[in-house]
PDB file of C-alpha atoms in Angstrom:
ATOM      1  CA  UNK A   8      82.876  98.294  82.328  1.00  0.00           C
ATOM      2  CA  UNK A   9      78.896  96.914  81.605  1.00  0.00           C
ATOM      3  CA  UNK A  10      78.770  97.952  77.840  1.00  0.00           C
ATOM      4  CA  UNK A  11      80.578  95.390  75.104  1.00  0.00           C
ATOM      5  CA  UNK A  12      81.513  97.811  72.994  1.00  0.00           C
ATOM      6  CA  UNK A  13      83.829  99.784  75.948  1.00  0.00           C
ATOM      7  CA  UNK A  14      85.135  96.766  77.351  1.00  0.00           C
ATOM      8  CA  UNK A  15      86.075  95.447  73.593  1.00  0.00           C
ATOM      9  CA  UNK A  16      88.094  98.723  73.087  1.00  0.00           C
ATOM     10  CA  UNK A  17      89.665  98.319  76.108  1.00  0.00           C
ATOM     11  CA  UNK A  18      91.286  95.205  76.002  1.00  0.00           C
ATOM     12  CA  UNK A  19      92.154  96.214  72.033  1.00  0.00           C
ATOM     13  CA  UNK A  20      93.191  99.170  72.169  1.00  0.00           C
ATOM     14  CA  UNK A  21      97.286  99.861  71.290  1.00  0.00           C
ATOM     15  CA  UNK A  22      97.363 102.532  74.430  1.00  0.00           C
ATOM     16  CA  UNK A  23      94.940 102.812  77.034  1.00  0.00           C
ATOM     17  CA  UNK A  24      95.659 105.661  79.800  1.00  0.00           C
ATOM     18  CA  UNK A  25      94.352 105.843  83.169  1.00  0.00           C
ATOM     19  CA  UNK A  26      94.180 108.673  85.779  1.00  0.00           C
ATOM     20  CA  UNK A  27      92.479 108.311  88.788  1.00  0.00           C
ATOM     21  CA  UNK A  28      93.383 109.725  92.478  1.00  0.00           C
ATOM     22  CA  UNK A  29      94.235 105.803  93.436  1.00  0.00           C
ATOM     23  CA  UNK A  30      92.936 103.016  90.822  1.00  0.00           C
ATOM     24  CA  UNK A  31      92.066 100.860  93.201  1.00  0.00           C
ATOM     25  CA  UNK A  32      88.475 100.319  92.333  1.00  0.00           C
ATOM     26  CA  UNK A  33      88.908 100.276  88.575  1.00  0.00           C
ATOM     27  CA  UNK A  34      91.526  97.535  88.871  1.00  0.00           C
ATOM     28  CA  UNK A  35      89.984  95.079  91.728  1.00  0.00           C
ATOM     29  CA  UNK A  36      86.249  95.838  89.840  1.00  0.00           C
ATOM     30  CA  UNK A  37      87.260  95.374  86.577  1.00  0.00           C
ATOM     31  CA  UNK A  38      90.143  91.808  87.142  1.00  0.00           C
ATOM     32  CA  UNK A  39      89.185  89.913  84.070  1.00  0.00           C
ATOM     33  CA  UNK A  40      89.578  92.920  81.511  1.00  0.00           C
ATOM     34  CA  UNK A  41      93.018  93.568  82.852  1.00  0.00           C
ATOM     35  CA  UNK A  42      93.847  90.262  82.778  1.00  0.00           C
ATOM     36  CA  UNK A  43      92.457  89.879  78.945  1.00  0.00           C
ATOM     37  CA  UNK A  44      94.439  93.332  78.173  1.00  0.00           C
ATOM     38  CA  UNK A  45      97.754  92.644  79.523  1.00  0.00           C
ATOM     39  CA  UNK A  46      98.291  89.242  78.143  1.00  0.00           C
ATOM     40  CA  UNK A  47      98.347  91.188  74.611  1.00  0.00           C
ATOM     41  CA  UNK A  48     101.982  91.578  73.039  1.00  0.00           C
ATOM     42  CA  UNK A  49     102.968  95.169  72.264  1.00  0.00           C
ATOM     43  CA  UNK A  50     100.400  97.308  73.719  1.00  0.00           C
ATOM     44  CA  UNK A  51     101.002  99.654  76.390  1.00  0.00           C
ATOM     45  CA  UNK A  52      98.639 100.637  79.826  1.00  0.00           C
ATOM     46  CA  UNK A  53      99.554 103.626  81.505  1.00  0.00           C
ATOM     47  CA  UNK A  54      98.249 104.795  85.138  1.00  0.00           C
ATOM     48  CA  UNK A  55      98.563 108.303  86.298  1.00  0.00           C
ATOM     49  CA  UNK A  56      98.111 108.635  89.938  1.00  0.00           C
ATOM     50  CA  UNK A  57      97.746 110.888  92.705  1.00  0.00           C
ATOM     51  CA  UNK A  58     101.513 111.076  94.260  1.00  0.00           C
ATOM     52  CA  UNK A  59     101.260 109.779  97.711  1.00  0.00           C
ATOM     53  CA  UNK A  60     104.306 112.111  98.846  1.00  0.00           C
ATOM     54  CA  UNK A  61     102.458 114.946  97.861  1.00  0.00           C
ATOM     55  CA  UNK A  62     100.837 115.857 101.478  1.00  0.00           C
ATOM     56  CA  UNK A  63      99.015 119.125 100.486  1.00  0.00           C
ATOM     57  CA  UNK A  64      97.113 116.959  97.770  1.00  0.00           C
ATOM     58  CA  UNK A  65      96.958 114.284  99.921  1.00  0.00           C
ATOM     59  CA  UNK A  66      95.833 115.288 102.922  1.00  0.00           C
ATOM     60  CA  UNK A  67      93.309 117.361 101.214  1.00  0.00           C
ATOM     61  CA  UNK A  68      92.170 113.949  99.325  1.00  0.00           C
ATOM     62  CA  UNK A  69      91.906 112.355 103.042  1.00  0.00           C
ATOM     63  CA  UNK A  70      89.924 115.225 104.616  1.00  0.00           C
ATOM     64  CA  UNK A  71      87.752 115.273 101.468  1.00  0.00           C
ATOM     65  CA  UNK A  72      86.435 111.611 101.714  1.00  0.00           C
ATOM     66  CA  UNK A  73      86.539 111.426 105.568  1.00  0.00           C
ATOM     67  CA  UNK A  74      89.654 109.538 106.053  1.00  0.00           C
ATOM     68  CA  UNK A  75      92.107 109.567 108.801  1.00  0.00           C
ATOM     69  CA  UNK A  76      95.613 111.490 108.409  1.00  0.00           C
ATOM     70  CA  UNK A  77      97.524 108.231 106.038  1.00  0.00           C
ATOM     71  CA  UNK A  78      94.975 106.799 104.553  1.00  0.00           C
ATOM     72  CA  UNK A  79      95.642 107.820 100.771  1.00  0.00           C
ATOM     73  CA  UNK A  80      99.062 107.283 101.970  1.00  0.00           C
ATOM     74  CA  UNK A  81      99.291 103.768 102.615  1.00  0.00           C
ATOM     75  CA  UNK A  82      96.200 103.228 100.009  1.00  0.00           C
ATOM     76  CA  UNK A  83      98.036 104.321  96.674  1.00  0.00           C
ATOM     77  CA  UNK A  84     101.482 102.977  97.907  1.00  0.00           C
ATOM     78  CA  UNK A  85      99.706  99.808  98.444  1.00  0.00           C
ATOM     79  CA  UNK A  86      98.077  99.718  94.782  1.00  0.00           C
ATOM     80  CA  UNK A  87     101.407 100.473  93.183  1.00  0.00           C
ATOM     81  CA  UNK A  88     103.175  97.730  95.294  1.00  0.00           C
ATOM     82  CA  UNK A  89     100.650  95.403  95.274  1.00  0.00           C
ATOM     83  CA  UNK A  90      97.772  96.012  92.615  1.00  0.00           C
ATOM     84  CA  UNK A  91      99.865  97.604  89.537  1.00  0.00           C
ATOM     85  CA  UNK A  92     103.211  95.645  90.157  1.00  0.00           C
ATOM     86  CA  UNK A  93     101.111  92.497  89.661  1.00  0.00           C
ATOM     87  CA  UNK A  94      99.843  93.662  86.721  1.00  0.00           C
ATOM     88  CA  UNK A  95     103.621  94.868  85.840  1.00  0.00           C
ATOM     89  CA  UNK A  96     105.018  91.233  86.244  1.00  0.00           C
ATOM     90  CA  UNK A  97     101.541  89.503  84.663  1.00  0.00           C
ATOM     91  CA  UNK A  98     102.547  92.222  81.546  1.00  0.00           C
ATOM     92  CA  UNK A  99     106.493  91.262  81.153  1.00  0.00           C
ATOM     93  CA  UNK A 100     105.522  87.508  80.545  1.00  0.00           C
ATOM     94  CA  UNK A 101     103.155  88.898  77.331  1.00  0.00           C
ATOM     95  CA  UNK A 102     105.661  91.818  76.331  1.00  0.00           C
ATOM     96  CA  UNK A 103     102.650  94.364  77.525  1.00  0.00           C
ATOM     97  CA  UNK A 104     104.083  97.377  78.551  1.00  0.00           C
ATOM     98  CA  UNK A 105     102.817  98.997  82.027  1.00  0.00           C
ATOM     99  CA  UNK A 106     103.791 102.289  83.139  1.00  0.00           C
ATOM    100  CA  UNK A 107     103.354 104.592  85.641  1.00  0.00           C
ATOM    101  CA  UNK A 108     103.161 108.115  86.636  1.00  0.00           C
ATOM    102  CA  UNK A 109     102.792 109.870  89.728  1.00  0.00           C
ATOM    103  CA  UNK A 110     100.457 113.296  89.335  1.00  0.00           C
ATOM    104  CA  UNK A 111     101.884 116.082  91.646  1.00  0.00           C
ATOM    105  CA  UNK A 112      98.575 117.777  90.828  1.00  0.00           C
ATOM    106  CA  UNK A 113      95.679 116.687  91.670  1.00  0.00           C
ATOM    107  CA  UNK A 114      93.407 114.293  89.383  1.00  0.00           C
ATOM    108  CA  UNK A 115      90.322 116.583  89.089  1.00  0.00           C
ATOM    109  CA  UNK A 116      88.437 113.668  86.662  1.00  0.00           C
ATOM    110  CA  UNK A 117      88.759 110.152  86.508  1.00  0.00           C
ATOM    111  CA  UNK A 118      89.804 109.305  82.710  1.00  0.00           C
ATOM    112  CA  UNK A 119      90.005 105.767  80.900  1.00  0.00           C
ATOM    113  CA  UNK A 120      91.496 106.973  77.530  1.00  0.00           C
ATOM    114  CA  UNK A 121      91.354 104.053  74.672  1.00  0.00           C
ATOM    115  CA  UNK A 122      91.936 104.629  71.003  1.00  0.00           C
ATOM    116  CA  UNK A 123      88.133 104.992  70.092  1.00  0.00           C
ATOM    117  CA  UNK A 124      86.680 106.608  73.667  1.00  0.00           C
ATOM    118  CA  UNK A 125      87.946 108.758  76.203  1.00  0.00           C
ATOM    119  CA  UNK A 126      85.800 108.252  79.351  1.00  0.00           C
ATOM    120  CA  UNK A 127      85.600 111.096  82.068  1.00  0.00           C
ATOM    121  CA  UNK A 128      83.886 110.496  85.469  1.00  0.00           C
ATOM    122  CA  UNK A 129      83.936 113.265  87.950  1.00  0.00           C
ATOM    123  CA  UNK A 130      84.637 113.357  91.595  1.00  0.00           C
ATOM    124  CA  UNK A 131      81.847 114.110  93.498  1.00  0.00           C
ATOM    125  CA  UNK A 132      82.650 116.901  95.616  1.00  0.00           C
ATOM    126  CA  UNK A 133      80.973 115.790  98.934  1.00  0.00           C
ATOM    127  CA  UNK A 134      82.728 113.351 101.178  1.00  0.00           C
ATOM    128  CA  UNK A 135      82.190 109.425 100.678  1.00  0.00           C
ATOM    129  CA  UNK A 136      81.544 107.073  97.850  1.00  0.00           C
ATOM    130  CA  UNK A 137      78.728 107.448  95.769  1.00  0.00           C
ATOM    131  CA  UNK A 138      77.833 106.903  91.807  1.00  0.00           C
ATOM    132  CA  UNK A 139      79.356 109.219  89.969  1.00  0.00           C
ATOM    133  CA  UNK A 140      78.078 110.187  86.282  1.00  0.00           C
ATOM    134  CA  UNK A 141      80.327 109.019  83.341  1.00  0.00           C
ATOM    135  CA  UNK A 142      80.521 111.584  80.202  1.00  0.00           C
ATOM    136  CA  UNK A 143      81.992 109.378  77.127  1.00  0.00           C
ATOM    137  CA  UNK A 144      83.470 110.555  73.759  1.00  0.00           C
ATOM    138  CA  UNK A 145      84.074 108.941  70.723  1.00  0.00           C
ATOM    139  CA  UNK A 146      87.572 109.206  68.624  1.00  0.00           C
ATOM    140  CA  UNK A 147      87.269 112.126  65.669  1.00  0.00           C
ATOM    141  CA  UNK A 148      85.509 114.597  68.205  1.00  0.00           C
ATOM    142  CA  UNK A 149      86.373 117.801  69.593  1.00  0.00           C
ATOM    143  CA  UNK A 150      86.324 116.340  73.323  1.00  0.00           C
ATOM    144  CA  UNK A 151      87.833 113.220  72.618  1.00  0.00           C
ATOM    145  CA  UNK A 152      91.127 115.132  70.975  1.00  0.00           C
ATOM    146  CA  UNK A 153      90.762 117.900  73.998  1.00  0.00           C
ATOM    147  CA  UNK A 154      91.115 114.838  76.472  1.00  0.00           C
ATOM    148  CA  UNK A 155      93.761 112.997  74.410  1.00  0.00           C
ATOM    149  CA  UNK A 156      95.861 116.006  74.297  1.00  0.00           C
ATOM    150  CA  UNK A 157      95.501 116.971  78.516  1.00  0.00           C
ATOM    151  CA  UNK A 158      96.437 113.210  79.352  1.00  0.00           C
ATOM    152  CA  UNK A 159      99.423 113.395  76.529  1.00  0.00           C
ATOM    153  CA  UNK A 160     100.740 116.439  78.530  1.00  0.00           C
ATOM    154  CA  UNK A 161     100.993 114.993  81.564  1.00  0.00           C
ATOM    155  CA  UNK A 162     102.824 111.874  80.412  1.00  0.00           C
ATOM    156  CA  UNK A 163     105.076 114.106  78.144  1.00  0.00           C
ATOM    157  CA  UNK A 164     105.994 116.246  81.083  1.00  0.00           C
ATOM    158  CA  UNK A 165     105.838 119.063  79.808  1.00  0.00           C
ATOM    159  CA  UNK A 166     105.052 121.204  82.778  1.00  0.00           C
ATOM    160  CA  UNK A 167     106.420 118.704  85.438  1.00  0.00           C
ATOM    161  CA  UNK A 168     103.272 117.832  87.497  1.00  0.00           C
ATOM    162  CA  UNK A 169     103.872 114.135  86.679  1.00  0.00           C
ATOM    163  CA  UNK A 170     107.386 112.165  87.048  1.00  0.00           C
ATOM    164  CA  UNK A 171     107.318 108.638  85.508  1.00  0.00           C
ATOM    165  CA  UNK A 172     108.069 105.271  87.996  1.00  0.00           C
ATOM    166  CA  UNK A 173     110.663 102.841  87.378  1.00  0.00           C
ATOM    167  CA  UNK A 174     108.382 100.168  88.669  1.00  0.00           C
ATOM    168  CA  UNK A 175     111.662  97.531  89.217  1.00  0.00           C
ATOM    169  CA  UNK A 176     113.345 100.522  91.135  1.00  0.00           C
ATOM    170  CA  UNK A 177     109.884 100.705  93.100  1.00  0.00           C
ATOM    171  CA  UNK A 178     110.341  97.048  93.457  1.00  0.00           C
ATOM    172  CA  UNK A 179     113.944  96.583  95.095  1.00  0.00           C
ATOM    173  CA  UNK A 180     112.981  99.435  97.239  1.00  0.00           C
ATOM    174  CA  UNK A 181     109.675  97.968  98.618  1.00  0.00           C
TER     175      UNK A 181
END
């Protein structure tokens, strides 16, 4: 995040949400912010990622970006065990709550939800990494409360394309 005012928000913000396919950029580009953000009692950051037992999405995700059979496999397995369960155990010392959510669906948009902005980048749709364009809305708009309420659904549940990680279960297990 390049602009003050979005990277303020950020690491102020009571409940900041993020769905991507994997995370892995956002976290390893952006170290400092986390860092600032999770040492800050009482607030909660929330990931919603692609599901990396979900093959159909999966291997579509692979095949999509050019990526041998395993790839997104290993990749978002890796970021929970490695990337987000450091943040986890950084966030217990500060009483910051992290959570987790694994998106049978797929993640269409890339979302960073604060309480003032919700940011929405979008996918490009050919294969490989390029800039993407980011659309941003500010709290008390239409958009904003249209984004806040399709992120709240899949965290609530409510139609059971997300199920919710018990990161020390992940842990043990790993």
């Amino acid at each position: 995040m390049k602009i003050k005012k979005y990277r303020e928000d950020f690491i102020n913000s009571k409940r900041v949400v993020i769905v991507m396919n994997d995370a892995k950029s956002f976290i390893s580009g952006n170290p400092a912010l986390f860092t600032e953000r999770i040492s800050q009692k009482g607030k909660t950051t929330t990931f919603i990622i692609e599901d990396y037992k979900q093959t159909d999405i999966i291997s579509a995700l692979n095949r999509k970006n050019g990526h041998e059979k395993g790839y997104y496999e290993r990749k978002i397995h890796d970021v929970v065990g490695y990337d987000i369960m450091h943040l986890y155990e950084e966030a217990k010392k500060s009483k910051h709550n992290v959570q987790l959510f694994l998106n049978h669906n797929t993640n269409t948009l890339g979302i960073v939800l604060t309480d003032n902005y919700a940011m929405e980048s979008i996918y490009r749709v050919s294969e490989g990494k390029t800039m993407v364009p980011h659309f941003i809305f500010q709290v008390g708009g239409e958009e904003y409360i249209e984004v806040q309420k399709d992120v709240d659904k899949l965290i609530g549940g409510t139609d059971n394309s997300t199920e919710i990680v018990d990161l020390e279960q992940f842990k043990s297990d790993n």
